[in-house]
mmCIF file with all atom_site columns, C-alpha atoms in Angstrom:
data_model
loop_
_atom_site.group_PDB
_atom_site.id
_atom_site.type_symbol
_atom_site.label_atom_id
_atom_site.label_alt_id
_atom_site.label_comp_id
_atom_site.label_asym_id
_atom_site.label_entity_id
_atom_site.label_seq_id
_atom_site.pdbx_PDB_ins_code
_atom_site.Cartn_x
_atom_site.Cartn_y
_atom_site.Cartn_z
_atom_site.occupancy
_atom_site.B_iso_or_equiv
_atom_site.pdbx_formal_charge
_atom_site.auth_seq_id
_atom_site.auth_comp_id
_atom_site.auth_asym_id
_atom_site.auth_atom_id
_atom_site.pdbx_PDB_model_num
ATOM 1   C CA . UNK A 1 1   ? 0.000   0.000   0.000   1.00 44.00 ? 1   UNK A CA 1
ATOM 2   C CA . UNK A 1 2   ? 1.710   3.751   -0.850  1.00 45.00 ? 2   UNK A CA 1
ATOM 3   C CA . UNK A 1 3   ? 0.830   6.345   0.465   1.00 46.00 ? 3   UNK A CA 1
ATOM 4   C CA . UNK A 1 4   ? -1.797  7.360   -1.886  1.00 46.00 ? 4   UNK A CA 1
ATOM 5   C CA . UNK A 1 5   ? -3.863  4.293   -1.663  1.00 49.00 ? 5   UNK A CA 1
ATOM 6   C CA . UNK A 1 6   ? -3.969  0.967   -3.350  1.00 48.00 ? 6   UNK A CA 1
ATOM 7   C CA . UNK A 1 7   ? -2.239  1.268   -7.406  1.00 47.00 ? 7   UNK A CA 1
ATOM 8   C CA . UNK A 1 8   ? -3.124  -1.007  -9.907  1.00 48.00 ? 8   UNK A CA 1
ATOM 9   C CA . UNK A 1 9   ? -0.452  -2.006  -11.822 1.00 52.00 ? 9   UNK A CA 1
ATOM 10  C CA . UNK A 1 10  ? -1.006  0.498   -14.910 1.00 54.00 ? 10  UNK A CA 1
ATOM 11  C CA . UNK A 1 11  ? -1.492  3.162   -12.157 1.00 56.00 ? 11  UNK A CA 1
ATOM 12  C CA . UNK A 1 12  ? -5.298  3.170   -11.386 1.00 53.00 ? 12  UNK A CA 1
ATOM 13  C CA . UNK A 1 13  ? -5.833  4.234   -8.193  1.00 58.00 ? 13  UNK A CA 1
ATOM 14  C CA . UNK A 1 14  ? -8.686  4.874   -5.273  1.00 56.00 ? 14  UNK A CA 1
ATOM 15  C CA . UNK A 1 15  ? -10.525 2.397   -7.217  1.00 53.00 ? 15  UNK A CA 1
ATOM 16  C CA . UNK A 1 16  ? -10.073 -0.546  -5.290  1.00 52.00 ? 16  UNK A CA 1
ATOM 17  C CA . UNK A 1 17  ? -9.479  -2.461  -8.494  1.00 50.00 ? 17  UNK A CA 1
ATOM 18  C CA . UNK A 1 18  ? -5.218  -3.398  -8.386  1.00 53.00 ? 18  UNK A CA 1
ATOM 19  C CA . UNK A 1 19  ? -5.967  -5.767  -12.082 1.00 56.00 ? 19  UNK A CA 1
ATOM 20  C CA . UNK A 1 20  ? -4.885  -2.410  -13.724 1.00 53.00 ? 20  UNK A CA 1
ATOM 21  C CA . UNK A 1 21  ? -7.948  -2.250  -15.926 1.00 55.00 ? 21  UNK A CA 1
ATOM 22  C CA . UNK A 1 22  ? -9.565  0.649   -14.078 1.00 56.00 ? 22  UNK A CA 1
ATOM 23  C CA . UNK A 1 23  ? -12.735 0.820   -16.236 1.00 57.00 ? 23  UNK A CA 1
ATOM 24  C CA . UNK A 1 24  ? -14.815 -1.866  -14.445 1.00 56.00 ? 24  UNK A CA 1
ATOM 25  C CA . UNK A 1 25  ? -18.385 -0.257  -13.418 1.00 62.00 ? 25  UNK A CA 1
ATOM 26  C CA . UNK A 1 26  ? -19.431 -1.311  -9.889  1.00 60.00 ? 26  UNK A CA 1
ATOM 27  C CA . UNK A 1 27  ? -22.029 -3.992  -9.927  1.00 57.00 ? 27  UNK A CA 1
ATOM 28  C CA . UNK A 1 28  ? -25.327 -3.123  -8.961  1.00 59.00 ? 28  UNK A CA 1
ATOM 29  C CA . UNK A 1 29  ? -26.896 -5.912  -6.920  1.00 59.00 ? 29  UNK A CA 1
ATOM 30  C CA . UNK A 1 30  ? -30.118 -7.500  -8.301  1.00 65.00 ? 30  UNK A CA 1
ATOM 31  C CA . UNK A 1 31  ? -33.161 -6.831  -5.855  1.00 79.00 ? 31  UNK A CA 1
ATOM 32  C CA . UNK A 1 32  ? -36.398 -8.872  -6.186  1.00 86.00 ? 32  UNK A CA 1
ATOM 33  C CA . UNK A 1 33  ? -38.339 -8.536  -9.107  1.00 88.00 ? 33  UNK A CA 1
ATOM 34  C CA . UNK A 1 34  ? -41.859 -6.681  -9.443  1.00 89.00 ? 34  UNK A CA 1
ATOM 35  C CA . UNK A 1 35  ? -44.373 -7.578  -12.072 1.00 87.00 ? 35  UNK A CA 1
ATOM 36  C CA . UNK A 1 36  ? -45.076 -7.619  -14.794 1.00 91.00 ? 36  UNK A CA 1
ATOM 37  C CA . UNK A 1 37  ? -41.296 -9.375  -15.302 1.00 91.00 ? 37  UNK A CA 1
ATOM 38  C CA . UNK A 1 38  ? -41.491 -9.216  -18.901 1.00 90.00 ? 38  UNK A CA 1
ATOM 39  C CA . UNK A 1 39  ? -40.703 -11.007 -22.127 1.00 88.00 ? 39  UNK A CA 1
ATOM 40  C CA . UNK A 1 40  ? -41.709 -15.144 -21.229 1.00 94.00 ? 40  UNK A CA 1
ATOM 41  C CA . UNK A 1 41  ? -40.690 -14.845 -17.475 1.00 97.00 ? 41  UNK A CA 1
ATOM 42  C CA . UNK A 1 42  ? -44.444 -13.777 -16.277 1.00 96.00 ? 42  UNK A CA 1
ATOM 43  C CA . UNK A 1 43  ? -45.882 -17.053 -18.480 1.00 96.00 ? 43  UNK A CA 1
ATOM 44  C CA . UNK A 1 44  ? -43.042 -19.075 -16.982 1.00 97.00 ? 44  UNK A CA 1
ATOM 45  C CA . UNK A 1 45  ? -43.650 -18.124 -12.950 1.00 97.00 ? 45  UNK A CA 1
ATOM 46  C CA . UNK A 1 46  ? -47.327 -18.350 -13.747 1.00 96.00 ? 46  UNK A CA 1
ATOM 47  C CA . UNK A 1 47  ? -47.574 -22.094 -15.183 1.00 97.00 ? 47  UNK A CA 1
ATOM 48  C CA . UNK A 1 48  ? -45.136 -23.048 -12.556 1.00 96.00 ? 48  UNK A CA 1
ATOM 49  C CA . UNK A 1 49  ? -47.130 -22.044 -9.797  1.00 95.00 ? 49  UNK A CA 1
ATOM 50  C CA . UNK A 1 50  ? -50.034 -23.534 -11.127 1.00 95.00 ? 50  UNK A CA 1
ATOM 51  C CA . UNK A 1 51  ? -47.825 -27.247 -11.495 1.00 95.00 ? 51  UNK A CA 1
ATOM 52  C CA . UNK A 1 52  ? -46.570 -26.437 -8.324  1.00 94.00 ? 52  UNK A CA 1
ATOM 53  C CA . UNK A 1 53  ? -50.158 -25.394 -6.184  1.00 89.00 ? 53  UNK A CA 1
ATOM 54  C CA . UNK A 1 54  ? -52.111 -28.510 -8.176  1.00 86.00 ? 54  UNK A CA 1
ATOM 55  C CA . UNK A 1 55  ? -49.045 -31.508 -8.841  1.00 66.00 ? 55  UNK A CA 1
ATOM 56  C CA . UNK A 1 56  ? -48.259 -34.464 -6.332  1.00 68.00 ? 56  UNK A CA 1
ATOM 57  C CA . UNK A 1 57  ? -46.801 -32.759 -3.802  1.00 67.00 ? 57  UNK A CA 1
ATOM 58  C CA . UNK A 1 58  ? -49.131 -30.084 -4.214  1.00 80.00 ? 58  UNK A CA 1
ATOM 59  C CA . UNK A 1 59  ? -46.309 -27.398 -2.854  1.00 91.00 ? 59  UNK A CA 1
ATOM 60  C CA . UNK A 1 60  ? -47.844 -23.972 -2.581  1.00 93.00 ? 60  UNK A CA 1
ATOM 61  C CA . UNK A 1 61  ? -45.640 -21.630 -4.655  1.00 94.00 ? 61  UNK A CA 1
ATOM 62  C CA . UNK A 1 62  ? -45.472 -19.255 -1.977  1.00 94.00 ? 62  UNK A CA 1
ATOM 63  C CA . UNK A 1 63  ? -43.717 -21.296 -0.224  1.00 95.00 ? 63  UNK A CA 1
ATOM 64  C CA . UNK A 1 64  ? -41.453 -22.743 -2.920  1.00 96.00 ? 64  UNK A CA 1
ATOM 65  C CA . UNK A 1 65  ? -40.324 -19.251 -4.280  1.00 97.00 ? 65  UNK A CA 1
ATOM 66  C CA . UNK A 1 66  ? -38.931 -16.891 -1.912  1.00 96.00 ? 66  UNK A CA 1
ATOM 67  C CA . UNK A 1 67  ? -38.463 -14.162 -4.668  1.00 96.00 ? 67  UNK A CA 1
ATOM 68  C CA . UNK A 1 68  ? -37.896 -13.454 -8.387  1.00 96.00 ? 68  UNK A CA 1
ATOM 69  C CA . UNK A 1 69  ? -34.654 -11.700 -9.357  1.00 96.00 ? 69  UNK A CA 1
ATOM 70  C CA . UNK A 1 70  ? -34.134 -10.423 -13.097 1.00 94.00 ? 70  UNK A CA 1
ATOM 71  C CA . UNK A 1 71  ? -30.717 -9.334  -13.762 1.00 91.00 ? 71  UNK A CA 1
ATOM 72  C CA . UNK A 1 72  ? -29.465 -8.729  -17.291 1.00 88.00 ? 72  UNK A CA 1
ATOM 73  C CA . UNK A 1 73  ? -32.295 -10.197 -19.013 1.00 89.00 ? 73  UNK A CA 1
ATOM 74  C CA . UNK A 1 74  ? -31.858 -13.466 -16.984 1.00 93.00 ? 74  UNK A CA 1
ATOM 75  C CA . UNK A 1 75  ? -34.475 -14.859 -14.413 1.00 96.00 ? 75  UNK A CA 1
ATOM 76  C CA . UNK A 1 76  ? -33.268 -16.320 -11.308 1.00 97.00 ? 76  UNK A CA 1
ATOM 77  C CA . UNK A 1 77  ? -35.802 -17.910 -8.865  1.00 98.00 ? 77  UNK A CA 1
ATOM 78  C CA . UNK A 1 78  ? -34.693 -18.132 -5.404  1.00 97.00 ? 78  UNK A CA 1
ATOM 79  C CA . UNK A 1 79  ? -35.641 -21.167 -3.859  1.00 98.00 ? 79  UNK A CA 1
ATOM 80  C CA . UNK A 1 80  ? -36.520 -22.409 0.193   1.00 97.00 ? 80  UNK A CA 1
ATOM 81  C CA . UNK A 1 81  ? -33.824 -25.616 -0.075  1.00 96.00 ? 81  UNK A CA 1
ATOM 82  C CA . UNK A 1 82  ? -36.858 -28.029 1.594   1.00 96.00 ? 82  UNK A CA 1
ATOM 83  C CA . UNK A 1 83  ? -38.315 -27.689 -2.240  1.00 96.00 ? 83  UNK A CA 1
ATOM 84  C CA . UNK A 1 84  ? -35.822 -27.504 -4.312  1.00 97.00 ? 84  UNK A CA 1
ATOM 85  C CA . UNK A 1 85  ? -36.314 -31.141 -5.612  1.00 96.00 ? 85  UNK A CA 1
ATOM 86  C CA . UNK A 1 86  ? -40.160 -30.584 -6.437  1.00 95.00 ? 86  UNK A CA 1
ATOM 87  C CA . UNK A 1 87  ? -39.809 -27.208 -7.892  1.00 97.00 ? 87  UNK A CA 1
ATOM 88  C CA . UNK A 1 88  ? -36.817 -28.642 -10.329 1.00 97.00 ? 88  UNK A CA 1
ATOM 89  C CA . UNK A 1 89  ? -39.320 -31.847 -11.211 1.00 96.00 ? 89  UNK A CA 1
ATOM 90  C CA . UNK A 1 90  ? -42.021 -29.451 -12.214 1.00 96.00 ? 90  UNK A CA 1
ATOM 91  C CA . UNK A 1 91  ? -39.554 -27.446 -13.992 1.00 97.00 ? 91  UNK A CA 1
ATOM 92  C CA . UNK A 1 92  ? -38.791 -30.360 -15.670 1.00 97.00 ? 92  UNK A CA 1
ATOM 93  C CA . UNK A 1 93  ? -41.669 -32.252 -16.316 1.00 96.00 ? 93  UNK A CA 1
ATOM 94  C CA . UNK A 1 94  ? -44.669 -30.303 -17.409 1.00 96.00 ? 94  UNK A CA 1
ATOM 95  C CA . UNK A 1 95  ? -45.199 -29.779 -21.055 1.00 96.00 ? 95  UNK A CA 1
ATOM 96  C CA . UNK A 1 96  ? -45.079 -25.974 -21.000 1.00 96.00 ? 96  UNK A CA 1
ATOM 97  C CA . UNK A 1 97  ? -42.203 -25.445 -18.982 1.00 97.00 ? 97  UNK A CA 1
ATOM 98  C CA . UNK A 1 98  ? -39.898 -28.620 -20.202 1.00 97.00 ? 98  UNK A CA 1
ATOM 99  C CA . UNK A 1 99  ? -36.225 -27.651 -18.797 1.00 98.00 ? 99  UNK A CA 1
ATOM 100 C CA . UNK A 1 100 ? -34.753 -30.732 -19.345 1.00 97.00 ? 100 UNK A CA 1
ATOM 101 C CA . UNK A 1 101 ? -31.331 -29.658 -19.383 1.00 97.00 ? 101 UNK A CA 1
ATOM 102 C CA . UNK A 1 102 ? -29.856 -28.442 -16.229 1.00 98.00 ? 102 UNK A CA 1
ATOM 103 C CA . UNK A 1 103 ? -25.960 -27.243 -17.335 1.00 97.00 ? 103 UNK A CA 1
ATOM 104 C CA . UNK A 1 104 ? -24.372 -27.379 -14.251 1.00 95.00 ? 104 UNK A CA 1
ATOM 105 C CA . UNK A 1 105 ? -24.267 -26.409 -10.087 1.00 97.00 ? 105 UNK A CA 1
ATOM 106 C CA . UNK A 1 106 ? -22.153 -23.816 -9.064  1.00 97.00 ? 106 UNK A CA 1
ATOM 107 C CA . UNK A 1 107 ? -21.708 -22.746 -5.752  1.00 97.00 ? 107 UNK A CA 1
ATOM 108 C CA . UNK A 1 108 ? -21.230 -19.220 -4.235  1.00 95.00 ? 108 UNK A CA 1
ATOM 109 C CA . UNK A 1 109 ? -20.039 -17.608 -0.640  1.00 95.00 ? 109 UNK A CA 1
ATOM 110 C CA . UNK A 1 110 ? -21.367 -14.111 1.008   1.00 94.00 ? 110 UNK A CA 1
ATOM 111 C CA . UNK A 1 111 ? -19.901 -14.074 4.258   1.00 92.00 ? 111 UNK A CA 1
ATOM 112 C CA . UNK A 1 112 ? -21.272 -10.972 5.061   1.00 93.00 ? 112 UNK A CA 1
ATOM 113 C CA . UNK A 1 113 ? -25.232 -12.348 4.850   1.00 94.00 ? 113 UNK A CA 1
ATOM 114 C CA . UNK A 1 114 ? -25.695 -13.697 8.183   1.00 95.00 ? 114 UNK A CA 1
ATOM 115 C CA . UNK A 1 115 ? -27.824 -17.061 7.766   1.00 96.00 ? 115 UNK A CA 1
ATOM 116 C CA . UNK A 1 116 ? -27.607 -16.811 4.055   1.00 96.00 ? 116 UNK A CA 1
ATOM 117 C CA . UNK A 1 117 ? -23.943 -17.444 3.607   1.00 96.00 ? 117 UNK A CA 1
ATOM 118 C CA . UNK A 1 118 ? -23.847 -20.139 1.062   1.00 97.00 ? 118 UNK A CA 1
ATOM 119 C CA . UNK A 1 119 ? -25.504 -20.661 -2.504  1.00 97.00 ? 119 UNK A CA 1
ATOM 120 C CA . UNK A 1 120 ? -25.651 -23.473 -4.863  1.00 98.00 ? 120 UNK A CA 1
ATOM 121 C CA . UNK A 1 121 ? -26.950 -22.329 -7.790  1.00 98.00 ? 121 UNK A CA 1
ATOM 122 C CA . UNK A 1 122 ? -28.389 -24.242 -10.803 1.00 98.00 ? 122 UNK A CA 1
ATOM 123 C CA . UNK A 1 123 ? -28.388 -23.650 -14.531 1.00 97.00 ? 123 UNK A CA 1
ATOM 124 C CA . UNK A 1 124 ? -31.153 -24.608 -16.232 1.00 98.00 ? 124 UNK A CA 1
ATOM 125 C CA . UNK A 1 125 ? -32.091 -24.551 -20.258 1.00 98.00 ? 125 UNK A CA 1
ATOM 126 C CA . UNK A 1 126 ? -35.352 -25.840 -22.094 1.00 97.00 ? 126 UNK A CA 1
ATOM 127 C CA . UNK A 1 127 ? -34.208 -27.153 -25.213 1.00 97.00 ? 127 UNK A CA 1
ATOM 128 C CA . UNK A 1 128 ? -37.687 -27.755 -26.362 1.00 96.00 ? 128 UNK A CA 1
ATOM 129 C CA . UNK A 1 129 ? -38.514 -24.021 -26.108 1.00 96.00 ? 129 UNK A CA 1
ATOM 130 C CA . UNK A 1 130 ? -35.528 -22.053 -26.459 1.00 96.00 ? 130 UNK A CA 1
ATOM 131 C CA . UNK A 1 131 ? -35.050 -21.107 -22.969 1.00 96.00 ? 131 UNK A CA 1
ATOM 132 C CA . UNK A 1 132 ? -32.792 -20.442 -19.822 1.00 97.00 ? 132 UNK A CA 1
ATOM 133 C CA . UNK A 1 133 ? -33.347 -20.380 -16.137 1.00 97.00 ? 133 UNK A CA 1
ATOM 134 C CA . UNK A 1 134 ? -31.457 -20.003 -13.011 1.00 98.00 ? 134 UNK A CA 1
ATOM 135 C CA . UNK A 1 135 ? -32.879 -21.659 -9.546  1.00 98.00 ? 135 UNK A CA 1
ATOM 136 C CA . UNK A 1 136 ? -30.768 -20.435 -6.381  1.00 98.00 ? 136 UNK A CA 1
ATOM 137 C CA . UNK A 1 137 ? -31.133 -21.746 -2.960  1.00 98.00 ? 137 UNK A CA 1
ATOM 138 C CA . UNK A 1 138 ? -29.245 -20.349 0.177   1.00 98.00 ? 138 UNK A CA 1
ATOM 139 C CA . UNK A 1 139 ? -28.183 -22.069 3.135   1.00 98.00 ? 139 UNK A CA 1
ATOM 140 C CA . UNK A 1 140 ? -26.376 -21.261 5.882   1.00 98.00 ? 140 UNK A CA 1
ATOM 141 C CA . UNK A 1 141 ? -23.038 -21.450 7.666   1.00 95.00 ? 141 UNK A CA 1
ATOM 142 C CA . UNK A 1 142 ? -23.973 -23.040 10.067  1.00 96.00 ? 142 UNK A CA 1
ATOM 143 C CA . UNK A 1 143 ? -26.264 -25.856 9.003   1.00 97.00 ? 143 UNK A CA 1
ATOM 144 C CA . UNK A 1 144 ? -25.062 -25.833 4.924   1.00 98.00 ? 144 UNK A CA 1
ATOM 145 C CA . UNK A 1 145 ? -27.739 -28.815 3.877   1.00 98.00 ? 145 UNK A CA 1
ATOM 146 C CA . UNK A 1 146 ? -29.786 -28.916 1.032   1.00 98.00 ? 146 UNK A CA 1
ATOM 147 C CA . UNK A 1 147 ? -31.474 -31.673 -1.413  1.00 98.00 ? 147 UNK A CA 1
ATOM 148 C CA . UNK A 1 148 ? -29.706 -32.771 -3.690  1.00 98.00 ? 148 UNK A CA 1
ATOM 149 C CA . UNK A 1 149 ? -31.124 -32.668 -7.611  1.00 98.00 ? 149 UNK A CA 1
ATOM 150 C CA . UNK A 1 150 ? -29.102 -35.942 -8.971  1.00 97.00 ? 150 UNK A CA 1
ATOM 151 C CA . UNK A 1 151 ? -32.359 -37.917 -8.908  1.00 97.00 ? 151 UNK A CA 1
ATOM 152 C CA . UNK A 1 152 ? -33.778 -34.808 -10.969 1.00 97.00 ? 152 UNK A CA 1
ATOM 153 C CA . UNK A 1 153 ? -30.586 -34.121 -13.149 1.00 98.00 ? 153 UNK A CA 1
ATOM 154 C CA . UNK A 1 154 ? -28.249 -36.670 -13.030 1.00 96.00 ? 154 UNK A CA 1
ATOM 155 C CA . UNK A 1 155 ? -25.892 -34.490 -14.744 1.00 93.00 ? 155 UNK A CA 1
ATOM 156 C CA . UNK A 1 156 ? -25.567 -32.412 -11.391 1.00 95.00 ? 156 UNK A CA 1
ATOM 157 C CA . UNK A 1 157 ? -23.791 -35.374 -10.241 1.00 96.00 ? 157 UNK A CA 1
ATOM 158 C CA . UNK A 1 158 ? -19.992 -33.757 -9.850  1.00 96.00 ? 158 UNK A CA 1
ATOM 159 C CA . UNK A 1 159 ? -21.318 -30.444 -10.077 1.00 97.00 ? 159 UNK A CA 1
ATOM 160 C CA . UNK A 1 160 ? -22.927 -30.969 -6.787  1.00 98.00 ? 160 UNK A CA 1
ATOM 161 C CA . UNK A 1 161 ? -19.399 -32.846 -5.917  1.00 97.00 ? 161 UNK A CA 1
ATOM 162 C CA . UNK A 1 162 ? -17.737 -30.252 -6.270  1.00 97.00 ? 162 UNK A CA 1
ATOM 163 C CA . UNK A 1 163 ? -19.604 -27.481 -5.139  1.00 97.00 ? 163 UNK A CA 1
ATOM 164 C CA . UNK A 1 164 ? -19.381 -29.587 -1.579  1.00 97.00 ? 164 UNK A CA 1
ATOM 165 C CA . UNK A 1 165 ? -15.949 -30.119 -2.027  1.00 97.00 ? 165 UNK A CA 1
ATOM 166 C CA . UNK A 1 166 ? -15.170 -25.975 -2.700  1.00 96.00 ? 166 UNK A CA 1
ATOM 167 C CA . UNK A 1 167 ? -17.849 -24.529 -0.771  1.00 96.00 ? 167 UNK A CA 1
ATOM 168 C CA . UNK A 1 168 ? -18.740 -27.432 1.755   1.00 97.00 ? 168 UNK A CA 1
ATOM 169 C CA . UNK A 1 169 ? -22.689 -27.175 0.426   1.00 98.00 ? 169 UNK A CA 1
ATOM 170 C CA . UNK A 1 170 ? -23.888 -30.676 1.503   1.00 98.00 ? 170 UNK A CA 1
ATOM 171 C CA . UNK A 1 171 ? -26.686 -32.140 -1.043  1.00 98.00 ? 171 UNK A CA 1
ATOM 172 C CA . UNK A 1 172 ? -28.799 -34.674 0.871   1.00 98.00 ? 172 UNK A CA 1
ATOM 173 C CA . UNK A 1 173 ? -29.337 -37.547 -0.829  1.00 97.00 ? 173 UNK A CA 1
ATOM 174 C CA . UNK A 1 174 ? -26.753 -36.996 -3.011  1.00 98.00 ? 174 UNK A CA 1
ATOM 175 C CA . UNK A 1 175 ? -25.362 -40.895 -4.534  1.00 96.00 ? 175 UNK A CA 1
ATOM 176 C CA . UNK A 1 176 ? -21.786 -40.151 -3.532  1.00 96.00 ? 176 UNK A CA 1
ATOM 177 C CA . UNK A 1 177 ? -20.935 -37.109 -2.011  1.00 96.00 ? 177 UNK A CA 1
ATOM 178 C CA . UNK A 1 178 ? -17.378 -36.884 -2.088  1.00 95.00 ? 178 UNK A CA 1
ATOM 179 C CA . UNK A 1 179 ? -14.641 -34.502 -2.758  1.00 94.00 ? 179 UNK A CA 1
ATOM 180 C CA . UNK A 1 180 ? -13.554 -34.431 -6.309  1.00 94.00 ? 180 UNK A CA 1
ATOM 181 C CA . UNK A 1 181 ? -10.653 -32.028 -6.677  1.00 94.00 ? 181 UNK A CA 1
ATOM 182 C CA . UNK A 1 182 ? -8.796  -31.557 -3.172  1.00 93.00 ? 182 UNK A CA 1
ATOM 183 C CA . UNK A 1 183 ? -7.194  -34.253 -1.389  1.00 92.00 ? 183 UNK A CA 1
ATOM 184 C CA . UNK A 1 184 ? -9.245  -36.444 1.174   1.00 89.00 ? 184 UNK A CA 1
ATOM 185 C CA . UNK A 1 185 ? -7.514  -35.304 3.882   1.00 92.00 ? 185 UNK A CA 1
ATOM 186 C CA . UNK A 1 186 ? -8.091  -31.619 2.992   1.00 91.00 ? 186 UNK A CA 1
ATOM 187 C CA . UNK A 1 187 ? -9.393  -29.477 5.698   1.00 93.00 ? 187 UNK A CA 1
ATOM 188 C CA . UNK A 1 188 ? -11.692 -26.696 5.011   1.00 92.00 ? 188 UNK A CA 1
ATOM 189 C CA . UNK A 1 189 ? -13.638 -25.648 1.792   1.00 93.00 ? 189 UNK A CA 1
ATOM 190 C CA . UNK A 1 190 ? -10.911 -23.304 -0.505  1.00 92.00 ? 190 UNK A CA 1
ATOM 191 C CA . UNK A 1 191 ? -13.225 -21.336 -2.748  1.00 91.00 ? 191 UNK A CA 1
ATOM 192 C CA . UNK A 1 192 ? -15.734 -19.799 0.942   1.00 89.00 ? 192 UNK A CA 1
ATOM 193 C CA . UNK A 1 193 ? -14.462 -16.551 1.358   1.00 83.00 ? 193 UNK A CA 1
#
């Protein structure tokens, strides 16, 4: 640190950004949406609350859903973790919503959100209509659980792996939930903050 504050190495400074590049535009942080949400997000939320309040498990959307977020022209639904599993079914298998692709789990770590620490967050696309949509769940520190979606998307199989093994996100019910990249005997979860 000099005297006049943090210097990137092209000689940026106050910015708080040492890559050099100085031009990067603070991010503004996506707040719940309000509706109408726009272009097919509003048919989307609609038809999965109606799956949702009338299919087996007969899960009131209310309770699924915490909030809508749309950031960038990209809807993310944040979900309570006790229904992830029947919200990504739906997702999957009604007709008019058909995601049958989910892309991947990632996971992600805000230490400063006090019961709301960790994310996994899932990726998923409807081939069969052109689609995307990202499902979120938050856990916390101190009790990191939540379902896993193999049995939905076996695909999420090391994603889910791995996002334990980085973030130390445990997916219940997961086939094999072991560490994939660090060493067994690894202590701690290197990607949390």
């Amino acid at each position: 640190m000099t005297a006049h504050g943090s210097r990137g190495m092209f000689g940026v400074r106050g910015s708080g950004d040492t890559s050099g590049y100085g031009r990067l535009p603070p991010v503004a942080s996506a707040d719940t949406a309000v509706r109408p949400y726009g272009s097919y997000f509003d048919a989307l939320v609609d038809r999965l609350a109606a799956v949702l309040d009338t299919g087996d498990a007969a899960v009131p959307f209310e309770d699924a859903v915490e909030r809508a977020v749309i950031f960038r022209d990209e809807l993310t639904l944040h979900l309570s973790r006790e229904h992830v599993p029947a919200v990504a079914r739906a997702l999957r298998d009604d007709e008019e919503l058909r995601f049958e692709l989910c892309t991947g789990a990632s996971g992600v770590h805000y230490p400063d959100q006090v019961g709301r620490e960790l994310r996994a967050v899932y990726h998923l696309v409807s081939i069969t209509h052109g689609r995307r949509l990202r499902l979120e769940v938050a856990v916390p520190d101190a009790d990191p659980h939540t379902p896993s979606l193999c049995a939905v998307y076996p695909t999420n199989d090391w994603h889910e792996r791995e996002v334990y093994d980085f973030f130390g996100i445990v997916f219940d019910g997961h086939p094999a939930l072991t560490r994939i990249e660090m060493p067994d005997d690894w202590v701690g979860h290197p990607q949390r903050k």
